[in-house]
Amino acid sequence: MVAEKAENMAGYSASIGLGLLAARQEGVFSLAQLKRLGLSASAIHKRAQGGRLYRVYQAVYSLAPPELLSRNGRFMAAVLACGPGAVLSHRSAAELHELLASARSGIDVTVPNRSGRAHQGINLHRSTTLMPTDTTVIDNIPCTTVSRTALDLAAVSPQRRVERALTQGEILGKLDASALKDQLDRNAKTPAAANLRAALRALTGGTTPTWSRFEERFLALCRRTGVPQPEVNAWIVLDDGEPAIRADFAWRAERVVIETDGRRYHSSRRAFETDRRRDQRLTVAGWRVIRLTWRQLEEEPRRIEALLAGLLRRR
């Protein structure tokens, strides 16, 4: 009787600890953590058999079925699965830092050595240069710092995506120039450093953020066509005494503006009227305004390239 009561008390205590840990870790736990809470291997197995725990990876469990875990829950589970010292990194860390969205199902995790066990659904990166100063904690999830994330992102992504991540980091006030320099100095001879330097040069040269995937696609077309690079989301001040106009793309010397009309921001009646008034003001001031749709950009890229090249040549 006494032994049964003690066992029940131990189970109750473990449940309390499990609840507190679940709140901090998005409802996921490592096997080692469960054992530290006082749960034996048989107790863990019993809970898993009874549907009170679910196996996510080897030695990682959750309170909810894996398919119902939140994004951060999946991130936390992946980090726990890779063992001590593991951190979220690369594209996944960029998403956690809100630098870039990602539709990838695989989760990037870095371990600070050449070991580490592979798991299905986890992109495991082994690093001998990852230092404690390269790591931080976001929403209780161990991850790489913004500067290290930028370097790692440059190792696996095209330059333009790195530019977008850096720009977003600057907008959010998360970029640290000295920390970026430290990363470049410590990893000077790597391809990632070269890609990151190129992205930083592009930003210094005047590249600014695009506000949508539509605008991003058009900027890629501009680069492919070989026309002079436009100012992106440029502010144009006219002499009519009215507020400045933000143009999606502008060539000041040629006095040309291209607007990319996505339905999300241009479909309302108010937006329709505002767009026409802006066009009228620019036309009176001697600017030529061309509006493009997503369908035109997707289905007629060659025609748009020719239109753009011809327009800028004429002007």
CSV table of C-alpha atoms in Angstrom, one decimal:
chain,number,residue,atom,x,y,z
A,1,MET,CA,0.0,0.0,0.0
A,2,VAL,CA,2.8,2.4,1.0
A,3,ALA,CA,4.8,1.4,-2.2
A,4,GLU,CA,1.7,2.0,-4.4
A,5,LYS,CA,1.1,5.4,-2.8
A,6,ALA,CA,4.7,6.4,-3.3
A,7,GLU,CA,4.5,5.3,-7.0
A,8,ASN,CA,1.4,7.3,-7.5
A,9,MET,CA,3.1,10.4,-5.9
A,10,ALA,CA,6.1,9.9,-8.2
A,11,GLY,CA,3.8,9.7,-11.2
A,12,TYR,CA,2.0,12.8,-10.1
A,13,SER,CA,5.2,14.7,-9.6
A,14,ALA,CA,6.5,13.6,-13.0
A,15,SER,CA,3.2,14.8,-14.7
A,16,ILE,CA,3.6,18.2,-13.1
A,17,GLY,CA,7.2,18.5,-14.3
A,18,LEU,CA,6.1,17.2,-17.7
A,19,GLY,CA,3.5,20.0,-17.9
A,20,LEU,CA,6.0,22.7,-17.0
A,21,LEU,CA,8.5,21.4,-19.5
A,22,ALA,CA,5.9,21.1,-22.2
A,23,ALA,CA,5.1,24.8,-21.8
A,24,ARG,CA,8.7,25.8,-22.4
A,25,GLN,CA,9.4,23.3,-25.2
A,26,GLU,CA,6.3,23.4,-27.4
A,27,GLY,CA,5.2,20.0,-26.0
A,28,VAL,CA,8.3,18.0,-27.0
A,29,PHE,CA,10.9,16.3,-24.8
A,30,SER,CA,14.0,14.2,-25.2
A,31,LEU,CA,14.2,10.8,-23.6
A,32,ALA,CA,16.9,12.0,-21.2
A,33,GLN,CA,14.6,14.8,-20.0
A,34,LEU,CA,11.8,12.4,-19.4
A,35,LYS,CA,14.1,10.2,-17.3
A,36,ARG,CA,15.3,13.2,-15.3
A,37,LEU,CA,11.7,14.0,-14.5
A,38,GLY,CA,11.5,10.5,-12.8
A,39,LEU,CA,9.9,8.5,-15.6
A,40,SER,CA,11.4,5.1,-16.0
A,41,ALA,CA,11.8,3.4,-19.5
A,42,SER,CA,8.8,1.2,-18.7
A,43,ALA,CA,6.7,4.2,-17.7
A,44,ILE,CA,7.6,6.1,-20.9
A,45,HIS,CA,6.7,3.0,-23.0
A,46,LYS,CA,3.4,2.7,-21.2
A,47,ARG,CA,2.5,6.3,-21.9
A,48,ALA,CA,3.5,5.9,-25.5
A,49,GLN,CA,1.4,2.7,-25.8
A,50,GLY,CA,-1.6,4.5,-24.2
A,51,GLY,CA,-1.4,7.6,-26.5
A,52,ARG,CA,-0.2,10.0,-23.9
A,53,LEU,CA,3.2,10.3,-25.5
A,54,TYR,CA,4.1,10.1,-29.2
A,55,ARG,CA,7.5,9.3,-30.8
A,56,VAL,CA,8.7,12.1,-33.1
A,57,TYR,CA,12.3,11.0,-33.6
A,58,GLN,CA,14.4,8.4,-31.9
A,59,ALA,CA,14.6,9.4,-28.2
A,60,VAL,CA,12.3,12.4,-28.8
A,61,TYR,CA,8.6,12.4,-27.7
A,62,SER,CA,5.7,14.8,-27.8
A,63,LEU,CA,2.4,15.2,-26.1
A,64,ALA,CA,0.6,15.6,-29.5
A,65,PRO,CA,0.8,13.5,-32.6
A,66,PRO,CA,3.9,14.7,-34.7
A,67,GLU,CA,1.7,15.9,-37.5
A,68,LEU,CA,-0.1,18.3,-35.1
A,69,LEU,CA,3.0,20.0,-33.8
A,70,SER,CA,3.5,23.7,-34.3
A,71,ARG,CA,6.3,25.0,-36.4
A,72,ASN,CA,8.3,25.7,-33.3
A,73,GLY,CA,7.5,22.3,-31.9
A,74,ARG,CA,8.9,20.7,-35.0
A,75,PHE,CA,12.0,22.9,-34.7
A,76,MET,CA,12.5,22.0,-31.0
A,77,ALA,CA,12.0,18.3,-31.7
A,78,ALA,CA,14.7,18.4,-34.4
A,79,VAL,CA,17.2,20.1,-32.2
A,80,LEU,CA,16.6,17.7,-29.3
A,81,ALA,CA,17.0,14.7,-31.7
A,82,CYS,CA,20.5,15.8,-32.7
A,83,GLY,CA,21.8,15.8,-29.2
A,84,PRO,CA,23.8,18.2,-26.9
A,85,GLY,CA,25.1,21.3,-28.6
A,86,ALA,CA,22.8,21.0,-31.6
A,87,VAL,CA,21.2,24.3,-32.8
A,88,LEU,CA,18.6,25.2,-35.4
A,89,SER,CA,20.5,26.7,-38.4
A,90,HIS,CA,20.5,27.7,-42.1
A,91,ARG,CA,17.1,28.2,-43.7
A,92,SER,CA,15.2,27.1,-40.5
A,93,ALA,CA,17.1,29.5,-38.3
A,94,ALA,CA,16.4,32.3,-40.9
A,95,GLU,CA,12.7,31.5,-40.6
A,96,LEU,CA,12.8,31.5,-36.8
A,97,HIS,CA,14.6,34.9,-36.8
A,98,GLU,CA,11.9,36.1,-39.3
A,99,LEU,CA,14.5,36.8,-42.0
A,100,LEU,CA,12.9,34.6,-44.6
A,101,ALA,CA,9.9,32.4,-44.9
A,102,SER,CA,10.5,28.8,-46.0
A,103,ALA,CA,8.2,26.1,-47.5
A,104,ARG,CA,10.8,23.4,-47.0
A,105,SER,CA,9.7,20.4,-45.0
A,106,GLY,CA,13.3,19.5,-44.0
A,107,ILE,CA,14.6,21.2,-40.9
A,108,ASP,CA,18.2,22.4,-40.8
A,109,VAL,CA,20.2,21.6,-37.6
A,110,THR,CA,23.9,22.1,-37.0
A,111,VAL,CA,26.0,20.1,-34.5
A,112,PRO,CA,29.4,21.5,-33.4
A,113,ASN,CA,31.5,18.5,-34.4
A,114,ARG,CA,31.7,15.9,-37.1
A,115,SER,CA,29.5,13.4,-35.3
A,116,GLY,CA,25.7,13.5,-34.9
A,117,ARG,CA,23.2,10.9,-36.0
A,118,ALA,CA,21.1,11.5,-39.1
A,119,HIS,CA,17.3,11.5,-38.8
A,120,GLN,CA,14.7,11.5,-41.5
A,121,GLY,CA,13.4,15.0,-42.1
A,122,ILE,CA,16.4,16.7,-40.6
A,123,ASN,CA,19.2,18.3,-42.7
A,124,LEU,CA,22.1,17.7,-40.4
A,125,HIS,CA,25.1,20.0,-40.8
A,126,ARG,CA,28.4,19.2,-39.1
A,127,SER,CA,30.6,22.2,-38.2
A,128,THR,CA,34.0,22.5,-36.7
A,129,THR,CA,33.8,26.3,-36.7
A,130,LEU,CA,30.6,26.8,-34.7
A,131,MET,CA,31.5,28.5,-31.4
A,132,PRO,CA,29.3,29.3,-28.4
A,133,THR,CA,29.2,32.9,-29.4
A,134,ASP,CA,27.6,31.8,-32.7
A,135,THR,CA,24.5,30.5,-30.9
A,136,THR,CA,21.5,32.0,-29.1
A,137,VAL,CA,18.0,31.0,-28.0
A,138,ILE,CA,14.8,32.2,-29.6
A,139,ASP,CA,11.5,31.1,-28.2
A,140,ASN,CA,13.4,28.6,-26.0
A,141,ILE,CA,14.9,27.0,-29.2
A,142,PRO,CA,18.7,26.9,-29.4
A,143,CYS,CA,19.7,28.4,-32.8
A,144,THR,CA,22.4,30.2,-34.6
A,145,THR,CA,22.8,34.0,-34.2
A,146,VAL,CA,21.6,36.2,-37.0
A,147,SER,CA,25.2,36.7,-38.3
A,148,ARG,CA,26.0,33.0,-38.3
A,149,THR,CA,22.6,32.3,-39.9
A,150,ALA,CA,23.4,34.7,-42.6
A,151,LEU,CA,26.7,32.9,-43.3
A,152,ASP,CA,25.0,29.5,-43.2
A,153,LEU,CA,22.3,30.7,-45.5
A,154,ALA,CA,24.9,31.9,-48.0
A,155,ALA,CA,26.2,28.3,-48.1
A,156,VAL,CA,22.9,26.9,-49.3
A,157,SER,CA,20.9,29.7,-51.0
A,158,PRO,CA,21.2,31.9,-54.1
A,159,GLN,CA,22.7,35.3,-53.5
A,160,ARG,CA,19.4,37.1,-54.0
A,161,ARG,CA,17.8,35.2,-51.1
A,162,VAL,CA,20.7,36.1,-48.9
A,163,GLU,CA,20.2,39.7,-49.9
A,164,ARG,CA,16.5,39.5,-48.9
A,165,ALA,CA,17.4,38.0,-45.6
A,166,LEU,CA,20.0,40.7,-44.9
A,167,THR,CA,17.6,43.4,-45.9
A,168,GLN,CA,14.8,42.0,-43.6
A,169,GLY,CA,17.4,41.8,-40.8
A,170,GLU,CA,18.2,45.4,-41.3
A,171,ILE,CA,14.6,46.4,-41.3
A,172,LEU,CA,14.0,44.5,-38.1
A,173,GLY,CA,17.1,46.0,-36.5
A,174,LYS,CA,18.8,42.6,-36.1
A,175,LEU,CA,21.9,43.0,-38.2
A,176,ASP,CA,25.2,43.6,-36.4
A,177,ALA,CA,28.0,44.8,-38.8
A,178,SER,CA,30.8,43.8,-36.5
A,179,ALA,CA,29.3,40.3,-36.0
A,180,LEU,CA,29.0,39.8,-39.7
A,181,LYS,CA,32.6,40.9,-40.2
A,182,ASP,CA,33.7,38.4,-37.5
A,183,GLN,CA,31.9,35.6,-39.4
A,184,LEU,CA,33.6,36.6,-42.6
A,185,ASP,CA,37.0,36.8,-41.0
A,186,ARG,CA,36.7,33.4,-39.3
A,187,ASN,CA,35.4,31.7,-42.5
A,188,ALA,CA,37.2,33.8,-45.1
A,189,LYS,CA,38.1,31.1,-47.6
A,190,THR,CA,34.7,29.4,-47.7
A,191,PRO,CA,32.2,29.7,-50.6
A,192,ALA,CA,29.6,30.8,-48.1
A,193,ALA,CA,31.8,33.8,-47.2
A,194,ALA,CA,32.2,34.8,-50.8
A,195,ASN,CA,28.4,34.6,-51.4
A,196,LEU,CA,27.8,36.6,-48.2
A,197,ARG,CA,30.3,39.3,-49.3
A,198,ALA,CA,28.6,39.5,-52.7
A,199,ALA,CA,25.2,39.9,-51.1
A,200,LEU,CA,26.5,42.7,-48.8
A,201,ARG,CA,28.1,44.5,-51.7
A,202,ALA,CA,24.8,44.4,-53.6
A,203,LEU,CA,23.0,45.9,-50.6
A,204,THR,CA,25.6,48.6,-50.2
A,205,GLY,CA,25.2,49.3,-53.9
A,206,GLY,CA,21.6,50.4,-53.4
A,207,THR,CA,19.5,47.2,-53.6
A,208,THR,CA,16.4,47.6,-51.4
A,209,PRO,CA,13.8,45.2,-50.2
A,210,THR,CA,11.0,43.9,-52.4
A,211,TRP,CA,7.6,43.9,-50.8
A,212,SER,CA,6.3,40.8,-52.5
A,213,ARG,CA,7.2,37.6,-54.4
A,214,PHE,CA,5.7,39.4,-57.5
A,215,GLU,CA,8.3,42.2,-57.2
A,216,GLU,CA,11.0,39.7,-56.6
A,217,ARG,CA,10.2,37.9,-59.8
A,218,PHE,CA,10.2,41.1,-61.8
A,219,LEU,CA,13.6,42.2,-60.4
A,220,ALA,CA,15.0,38.8,-61.5
A,221,LEU,CA,13.6,39.5,-65.0
A,222,CYS,CA,15.3,42.9,-65.0
A,223,ARG,CA,18.6,41.4,-64.2
A,224,ARG,CA,18.1,38.7,-66.8
A,225,THR,CA,17.3,41.3,-69.5
A,226,GLY,CA,20.4,43.3,-68.9
A,227,VAL,CA,18.7,46.7,-68.6
A,228,PRO,CA,20.0,49.3,-66.1
A,229,GLN,CA,19.0,48.2,-62.6
A,230,PRO,CA,16.1,50.1,-61.2
A,231,GLU,CA,15.5,51.6,-57.7
A,232,VAL,CA,13.2,49.3,-55.8
A,233,ASN,CA,10.4,50.8,-53.7
A,234,ALA,CA,11.7,54.2,-54.6
A,235,TRP,CA,10.2,57.4,-53.2
A,236,ILE,CA,9.5,60.0,-55.9
A,237,VAL,CA,8.9,63.6,-54.9
A,238,LEU,CA,7.0,65.7,-57.4
A,239,ASP,CA,6.6,69.5,-57.6
A,240,ASP,CA,2.8,69.4,-57.2
A,241,GLY,CA,2.9,69.9,-53.4
A,242,GLU,CA,1.3,66.5,-52.7
A,243,PRO,CA,2.8,63.6,-50.8
A,244,ALA,CA,5.8,61.6,-52.2
A,245,ILE,CA,4.9,58.5,-54.3
A,246,ARG,CA,6.5,55.1,-53.6
A,247,ALA,CA,7.1,53.4,-56.9
A,248,ASP,CA,7.7,49.6,-57.1
A,249,PHE,CA,10.5,50.1,-59.7
A,250,ALA,CA,11.9,53.4,-61.0
A,251,TRP,CA,14.5,54.5,-63.5
A,252,ARG,CA,15.0,58.2,-62.7
A,253,ALA,CA,17.2,59.1,-65.6
A,254,GLU,CA,14.7,57.6,-68.1
A,255,ARG,CA,11.7,58.8,-66.0
A,256,VAL,CA,10.1,55.4,-66.1
A,257,VAL,CA,8.0,53.6,-63.4
A,258,ILE,CA,6.9,50.0,-63.4
A,259,GLU,CA,4.2,49.0,-61.0
A,260,THR,CA,3.6,45.3,-60.2
A,261,ASP,CA,-0.1,45.0,-59.5
A,262,GLY,CA,-0.7,42.0,-57.2
A,263,ARG,CA,-4.4,41.5,-56.3
A,264,ARG,CA,-3.6,41.4,-52.6
A,265,TYR,CA,-2.8,45.1,-52.5
A,266,HIS,CA,-4.5,46.5,-55.6
A,267,SER,CA,-7.9,44.8,-55.8
A,268,SER,CA,-10.0,47.1,-53.6
A,269,ARG,CA,-11.9,50.1,-55.0
A,270,ARG,CA,-9.9,52.5,-52.9
A,271,ALA,CA,-6.6,51.1,-54.1
A,272,PHE,CA,-7.9,51.3,-57.7
A,273,GLU,CA,-8.7,55.0,-57.3
A,274,THR,CA,-5.4,55.7,-55.5
A,275,ASP,CA,-3.4,54.0,-58.2
A,276,ARG,CA,-5.0,56.0,-61.0
A,277,ARG,CA,-4.4,59.3,-59.2
A,278,ARG,CA,-0.8,58.4,-58.7
A,279,ASP,CA,-0.4,57.6,-62.4
A,280,GLN,CA,-2.0,60.9,-63.3
A,281,ARG,CA,0.4,62.8,-61.1
A,282,LEU,CA,3.4,61.0,-62.5
A,283,THR,CA,2.3,61.5,-66.1
A,284,VAL,CA,1.8,65.2,-65.7
A,285,ALA,CA,5.3,65.4,-64.2
A,286,GLY,CA,6.7,63.7,-67.3
A,287,TRP,CA,7.0,60.1,-66.1
A,288,ARG,CA,5.9,57.1,-68.0
A,289,VAL,CA,4.0,54.5,-65.9
A,290,ILE,CA,3.6,50.8,-66.9
A,291,ARG,CA,1.5,48.4,-64.9
A,292,LEU,CA,2.1,44.7,-65.0
A,293,THR,CA,0.1,41.7,-63.7
A,294,TRP,CA,1.4,38.5,-62.2
A,295,ARG,CA,-0.2,36.5,-65.1
A,296,GLN,CA,1.7,38.6,-67.7
A,297,LEU,CA,4.9,38.1,-65.8
A,298,GLU,CA,4.4,34.3,-65.5
A,299,GLU,CA,3.0,33.6,-69.0
A,300,GLU,CA,4.7,36.2,-71.2
A,301,PRO,CA,8.2,36.8,-69.7
A,302,ARG,CA,9.8,37.2,-73.2
A,303,ARG,CA,7.3,39.9,-74.2
A,304,ILE,CA,7.8,41.8,-70.9
A,305,GLU,CA,11.6,41.6,-71.4
A,306,ALA,CA,11.2,43.1,-74.9
A,307,LEU,CA,8.8,45.7,-73.7
A,308,LEU,CA,11.1,46.7,-70.9
A,309,ALA,CA,14.2,46.8,-73.1
A,310,GLY,CA,12.4,48.8,-75.8
A,311,LEU,CA,10.9,51.3,-73.4
A,312,LEU,CA,14.2,52.1,-71.8
A,313,ARG,CA,16.0,52.3,-75.1
A,314,ARG,CA,13.4,54.8,-76.5
A,315,ARG,CA,13.6,57.0,-73.4
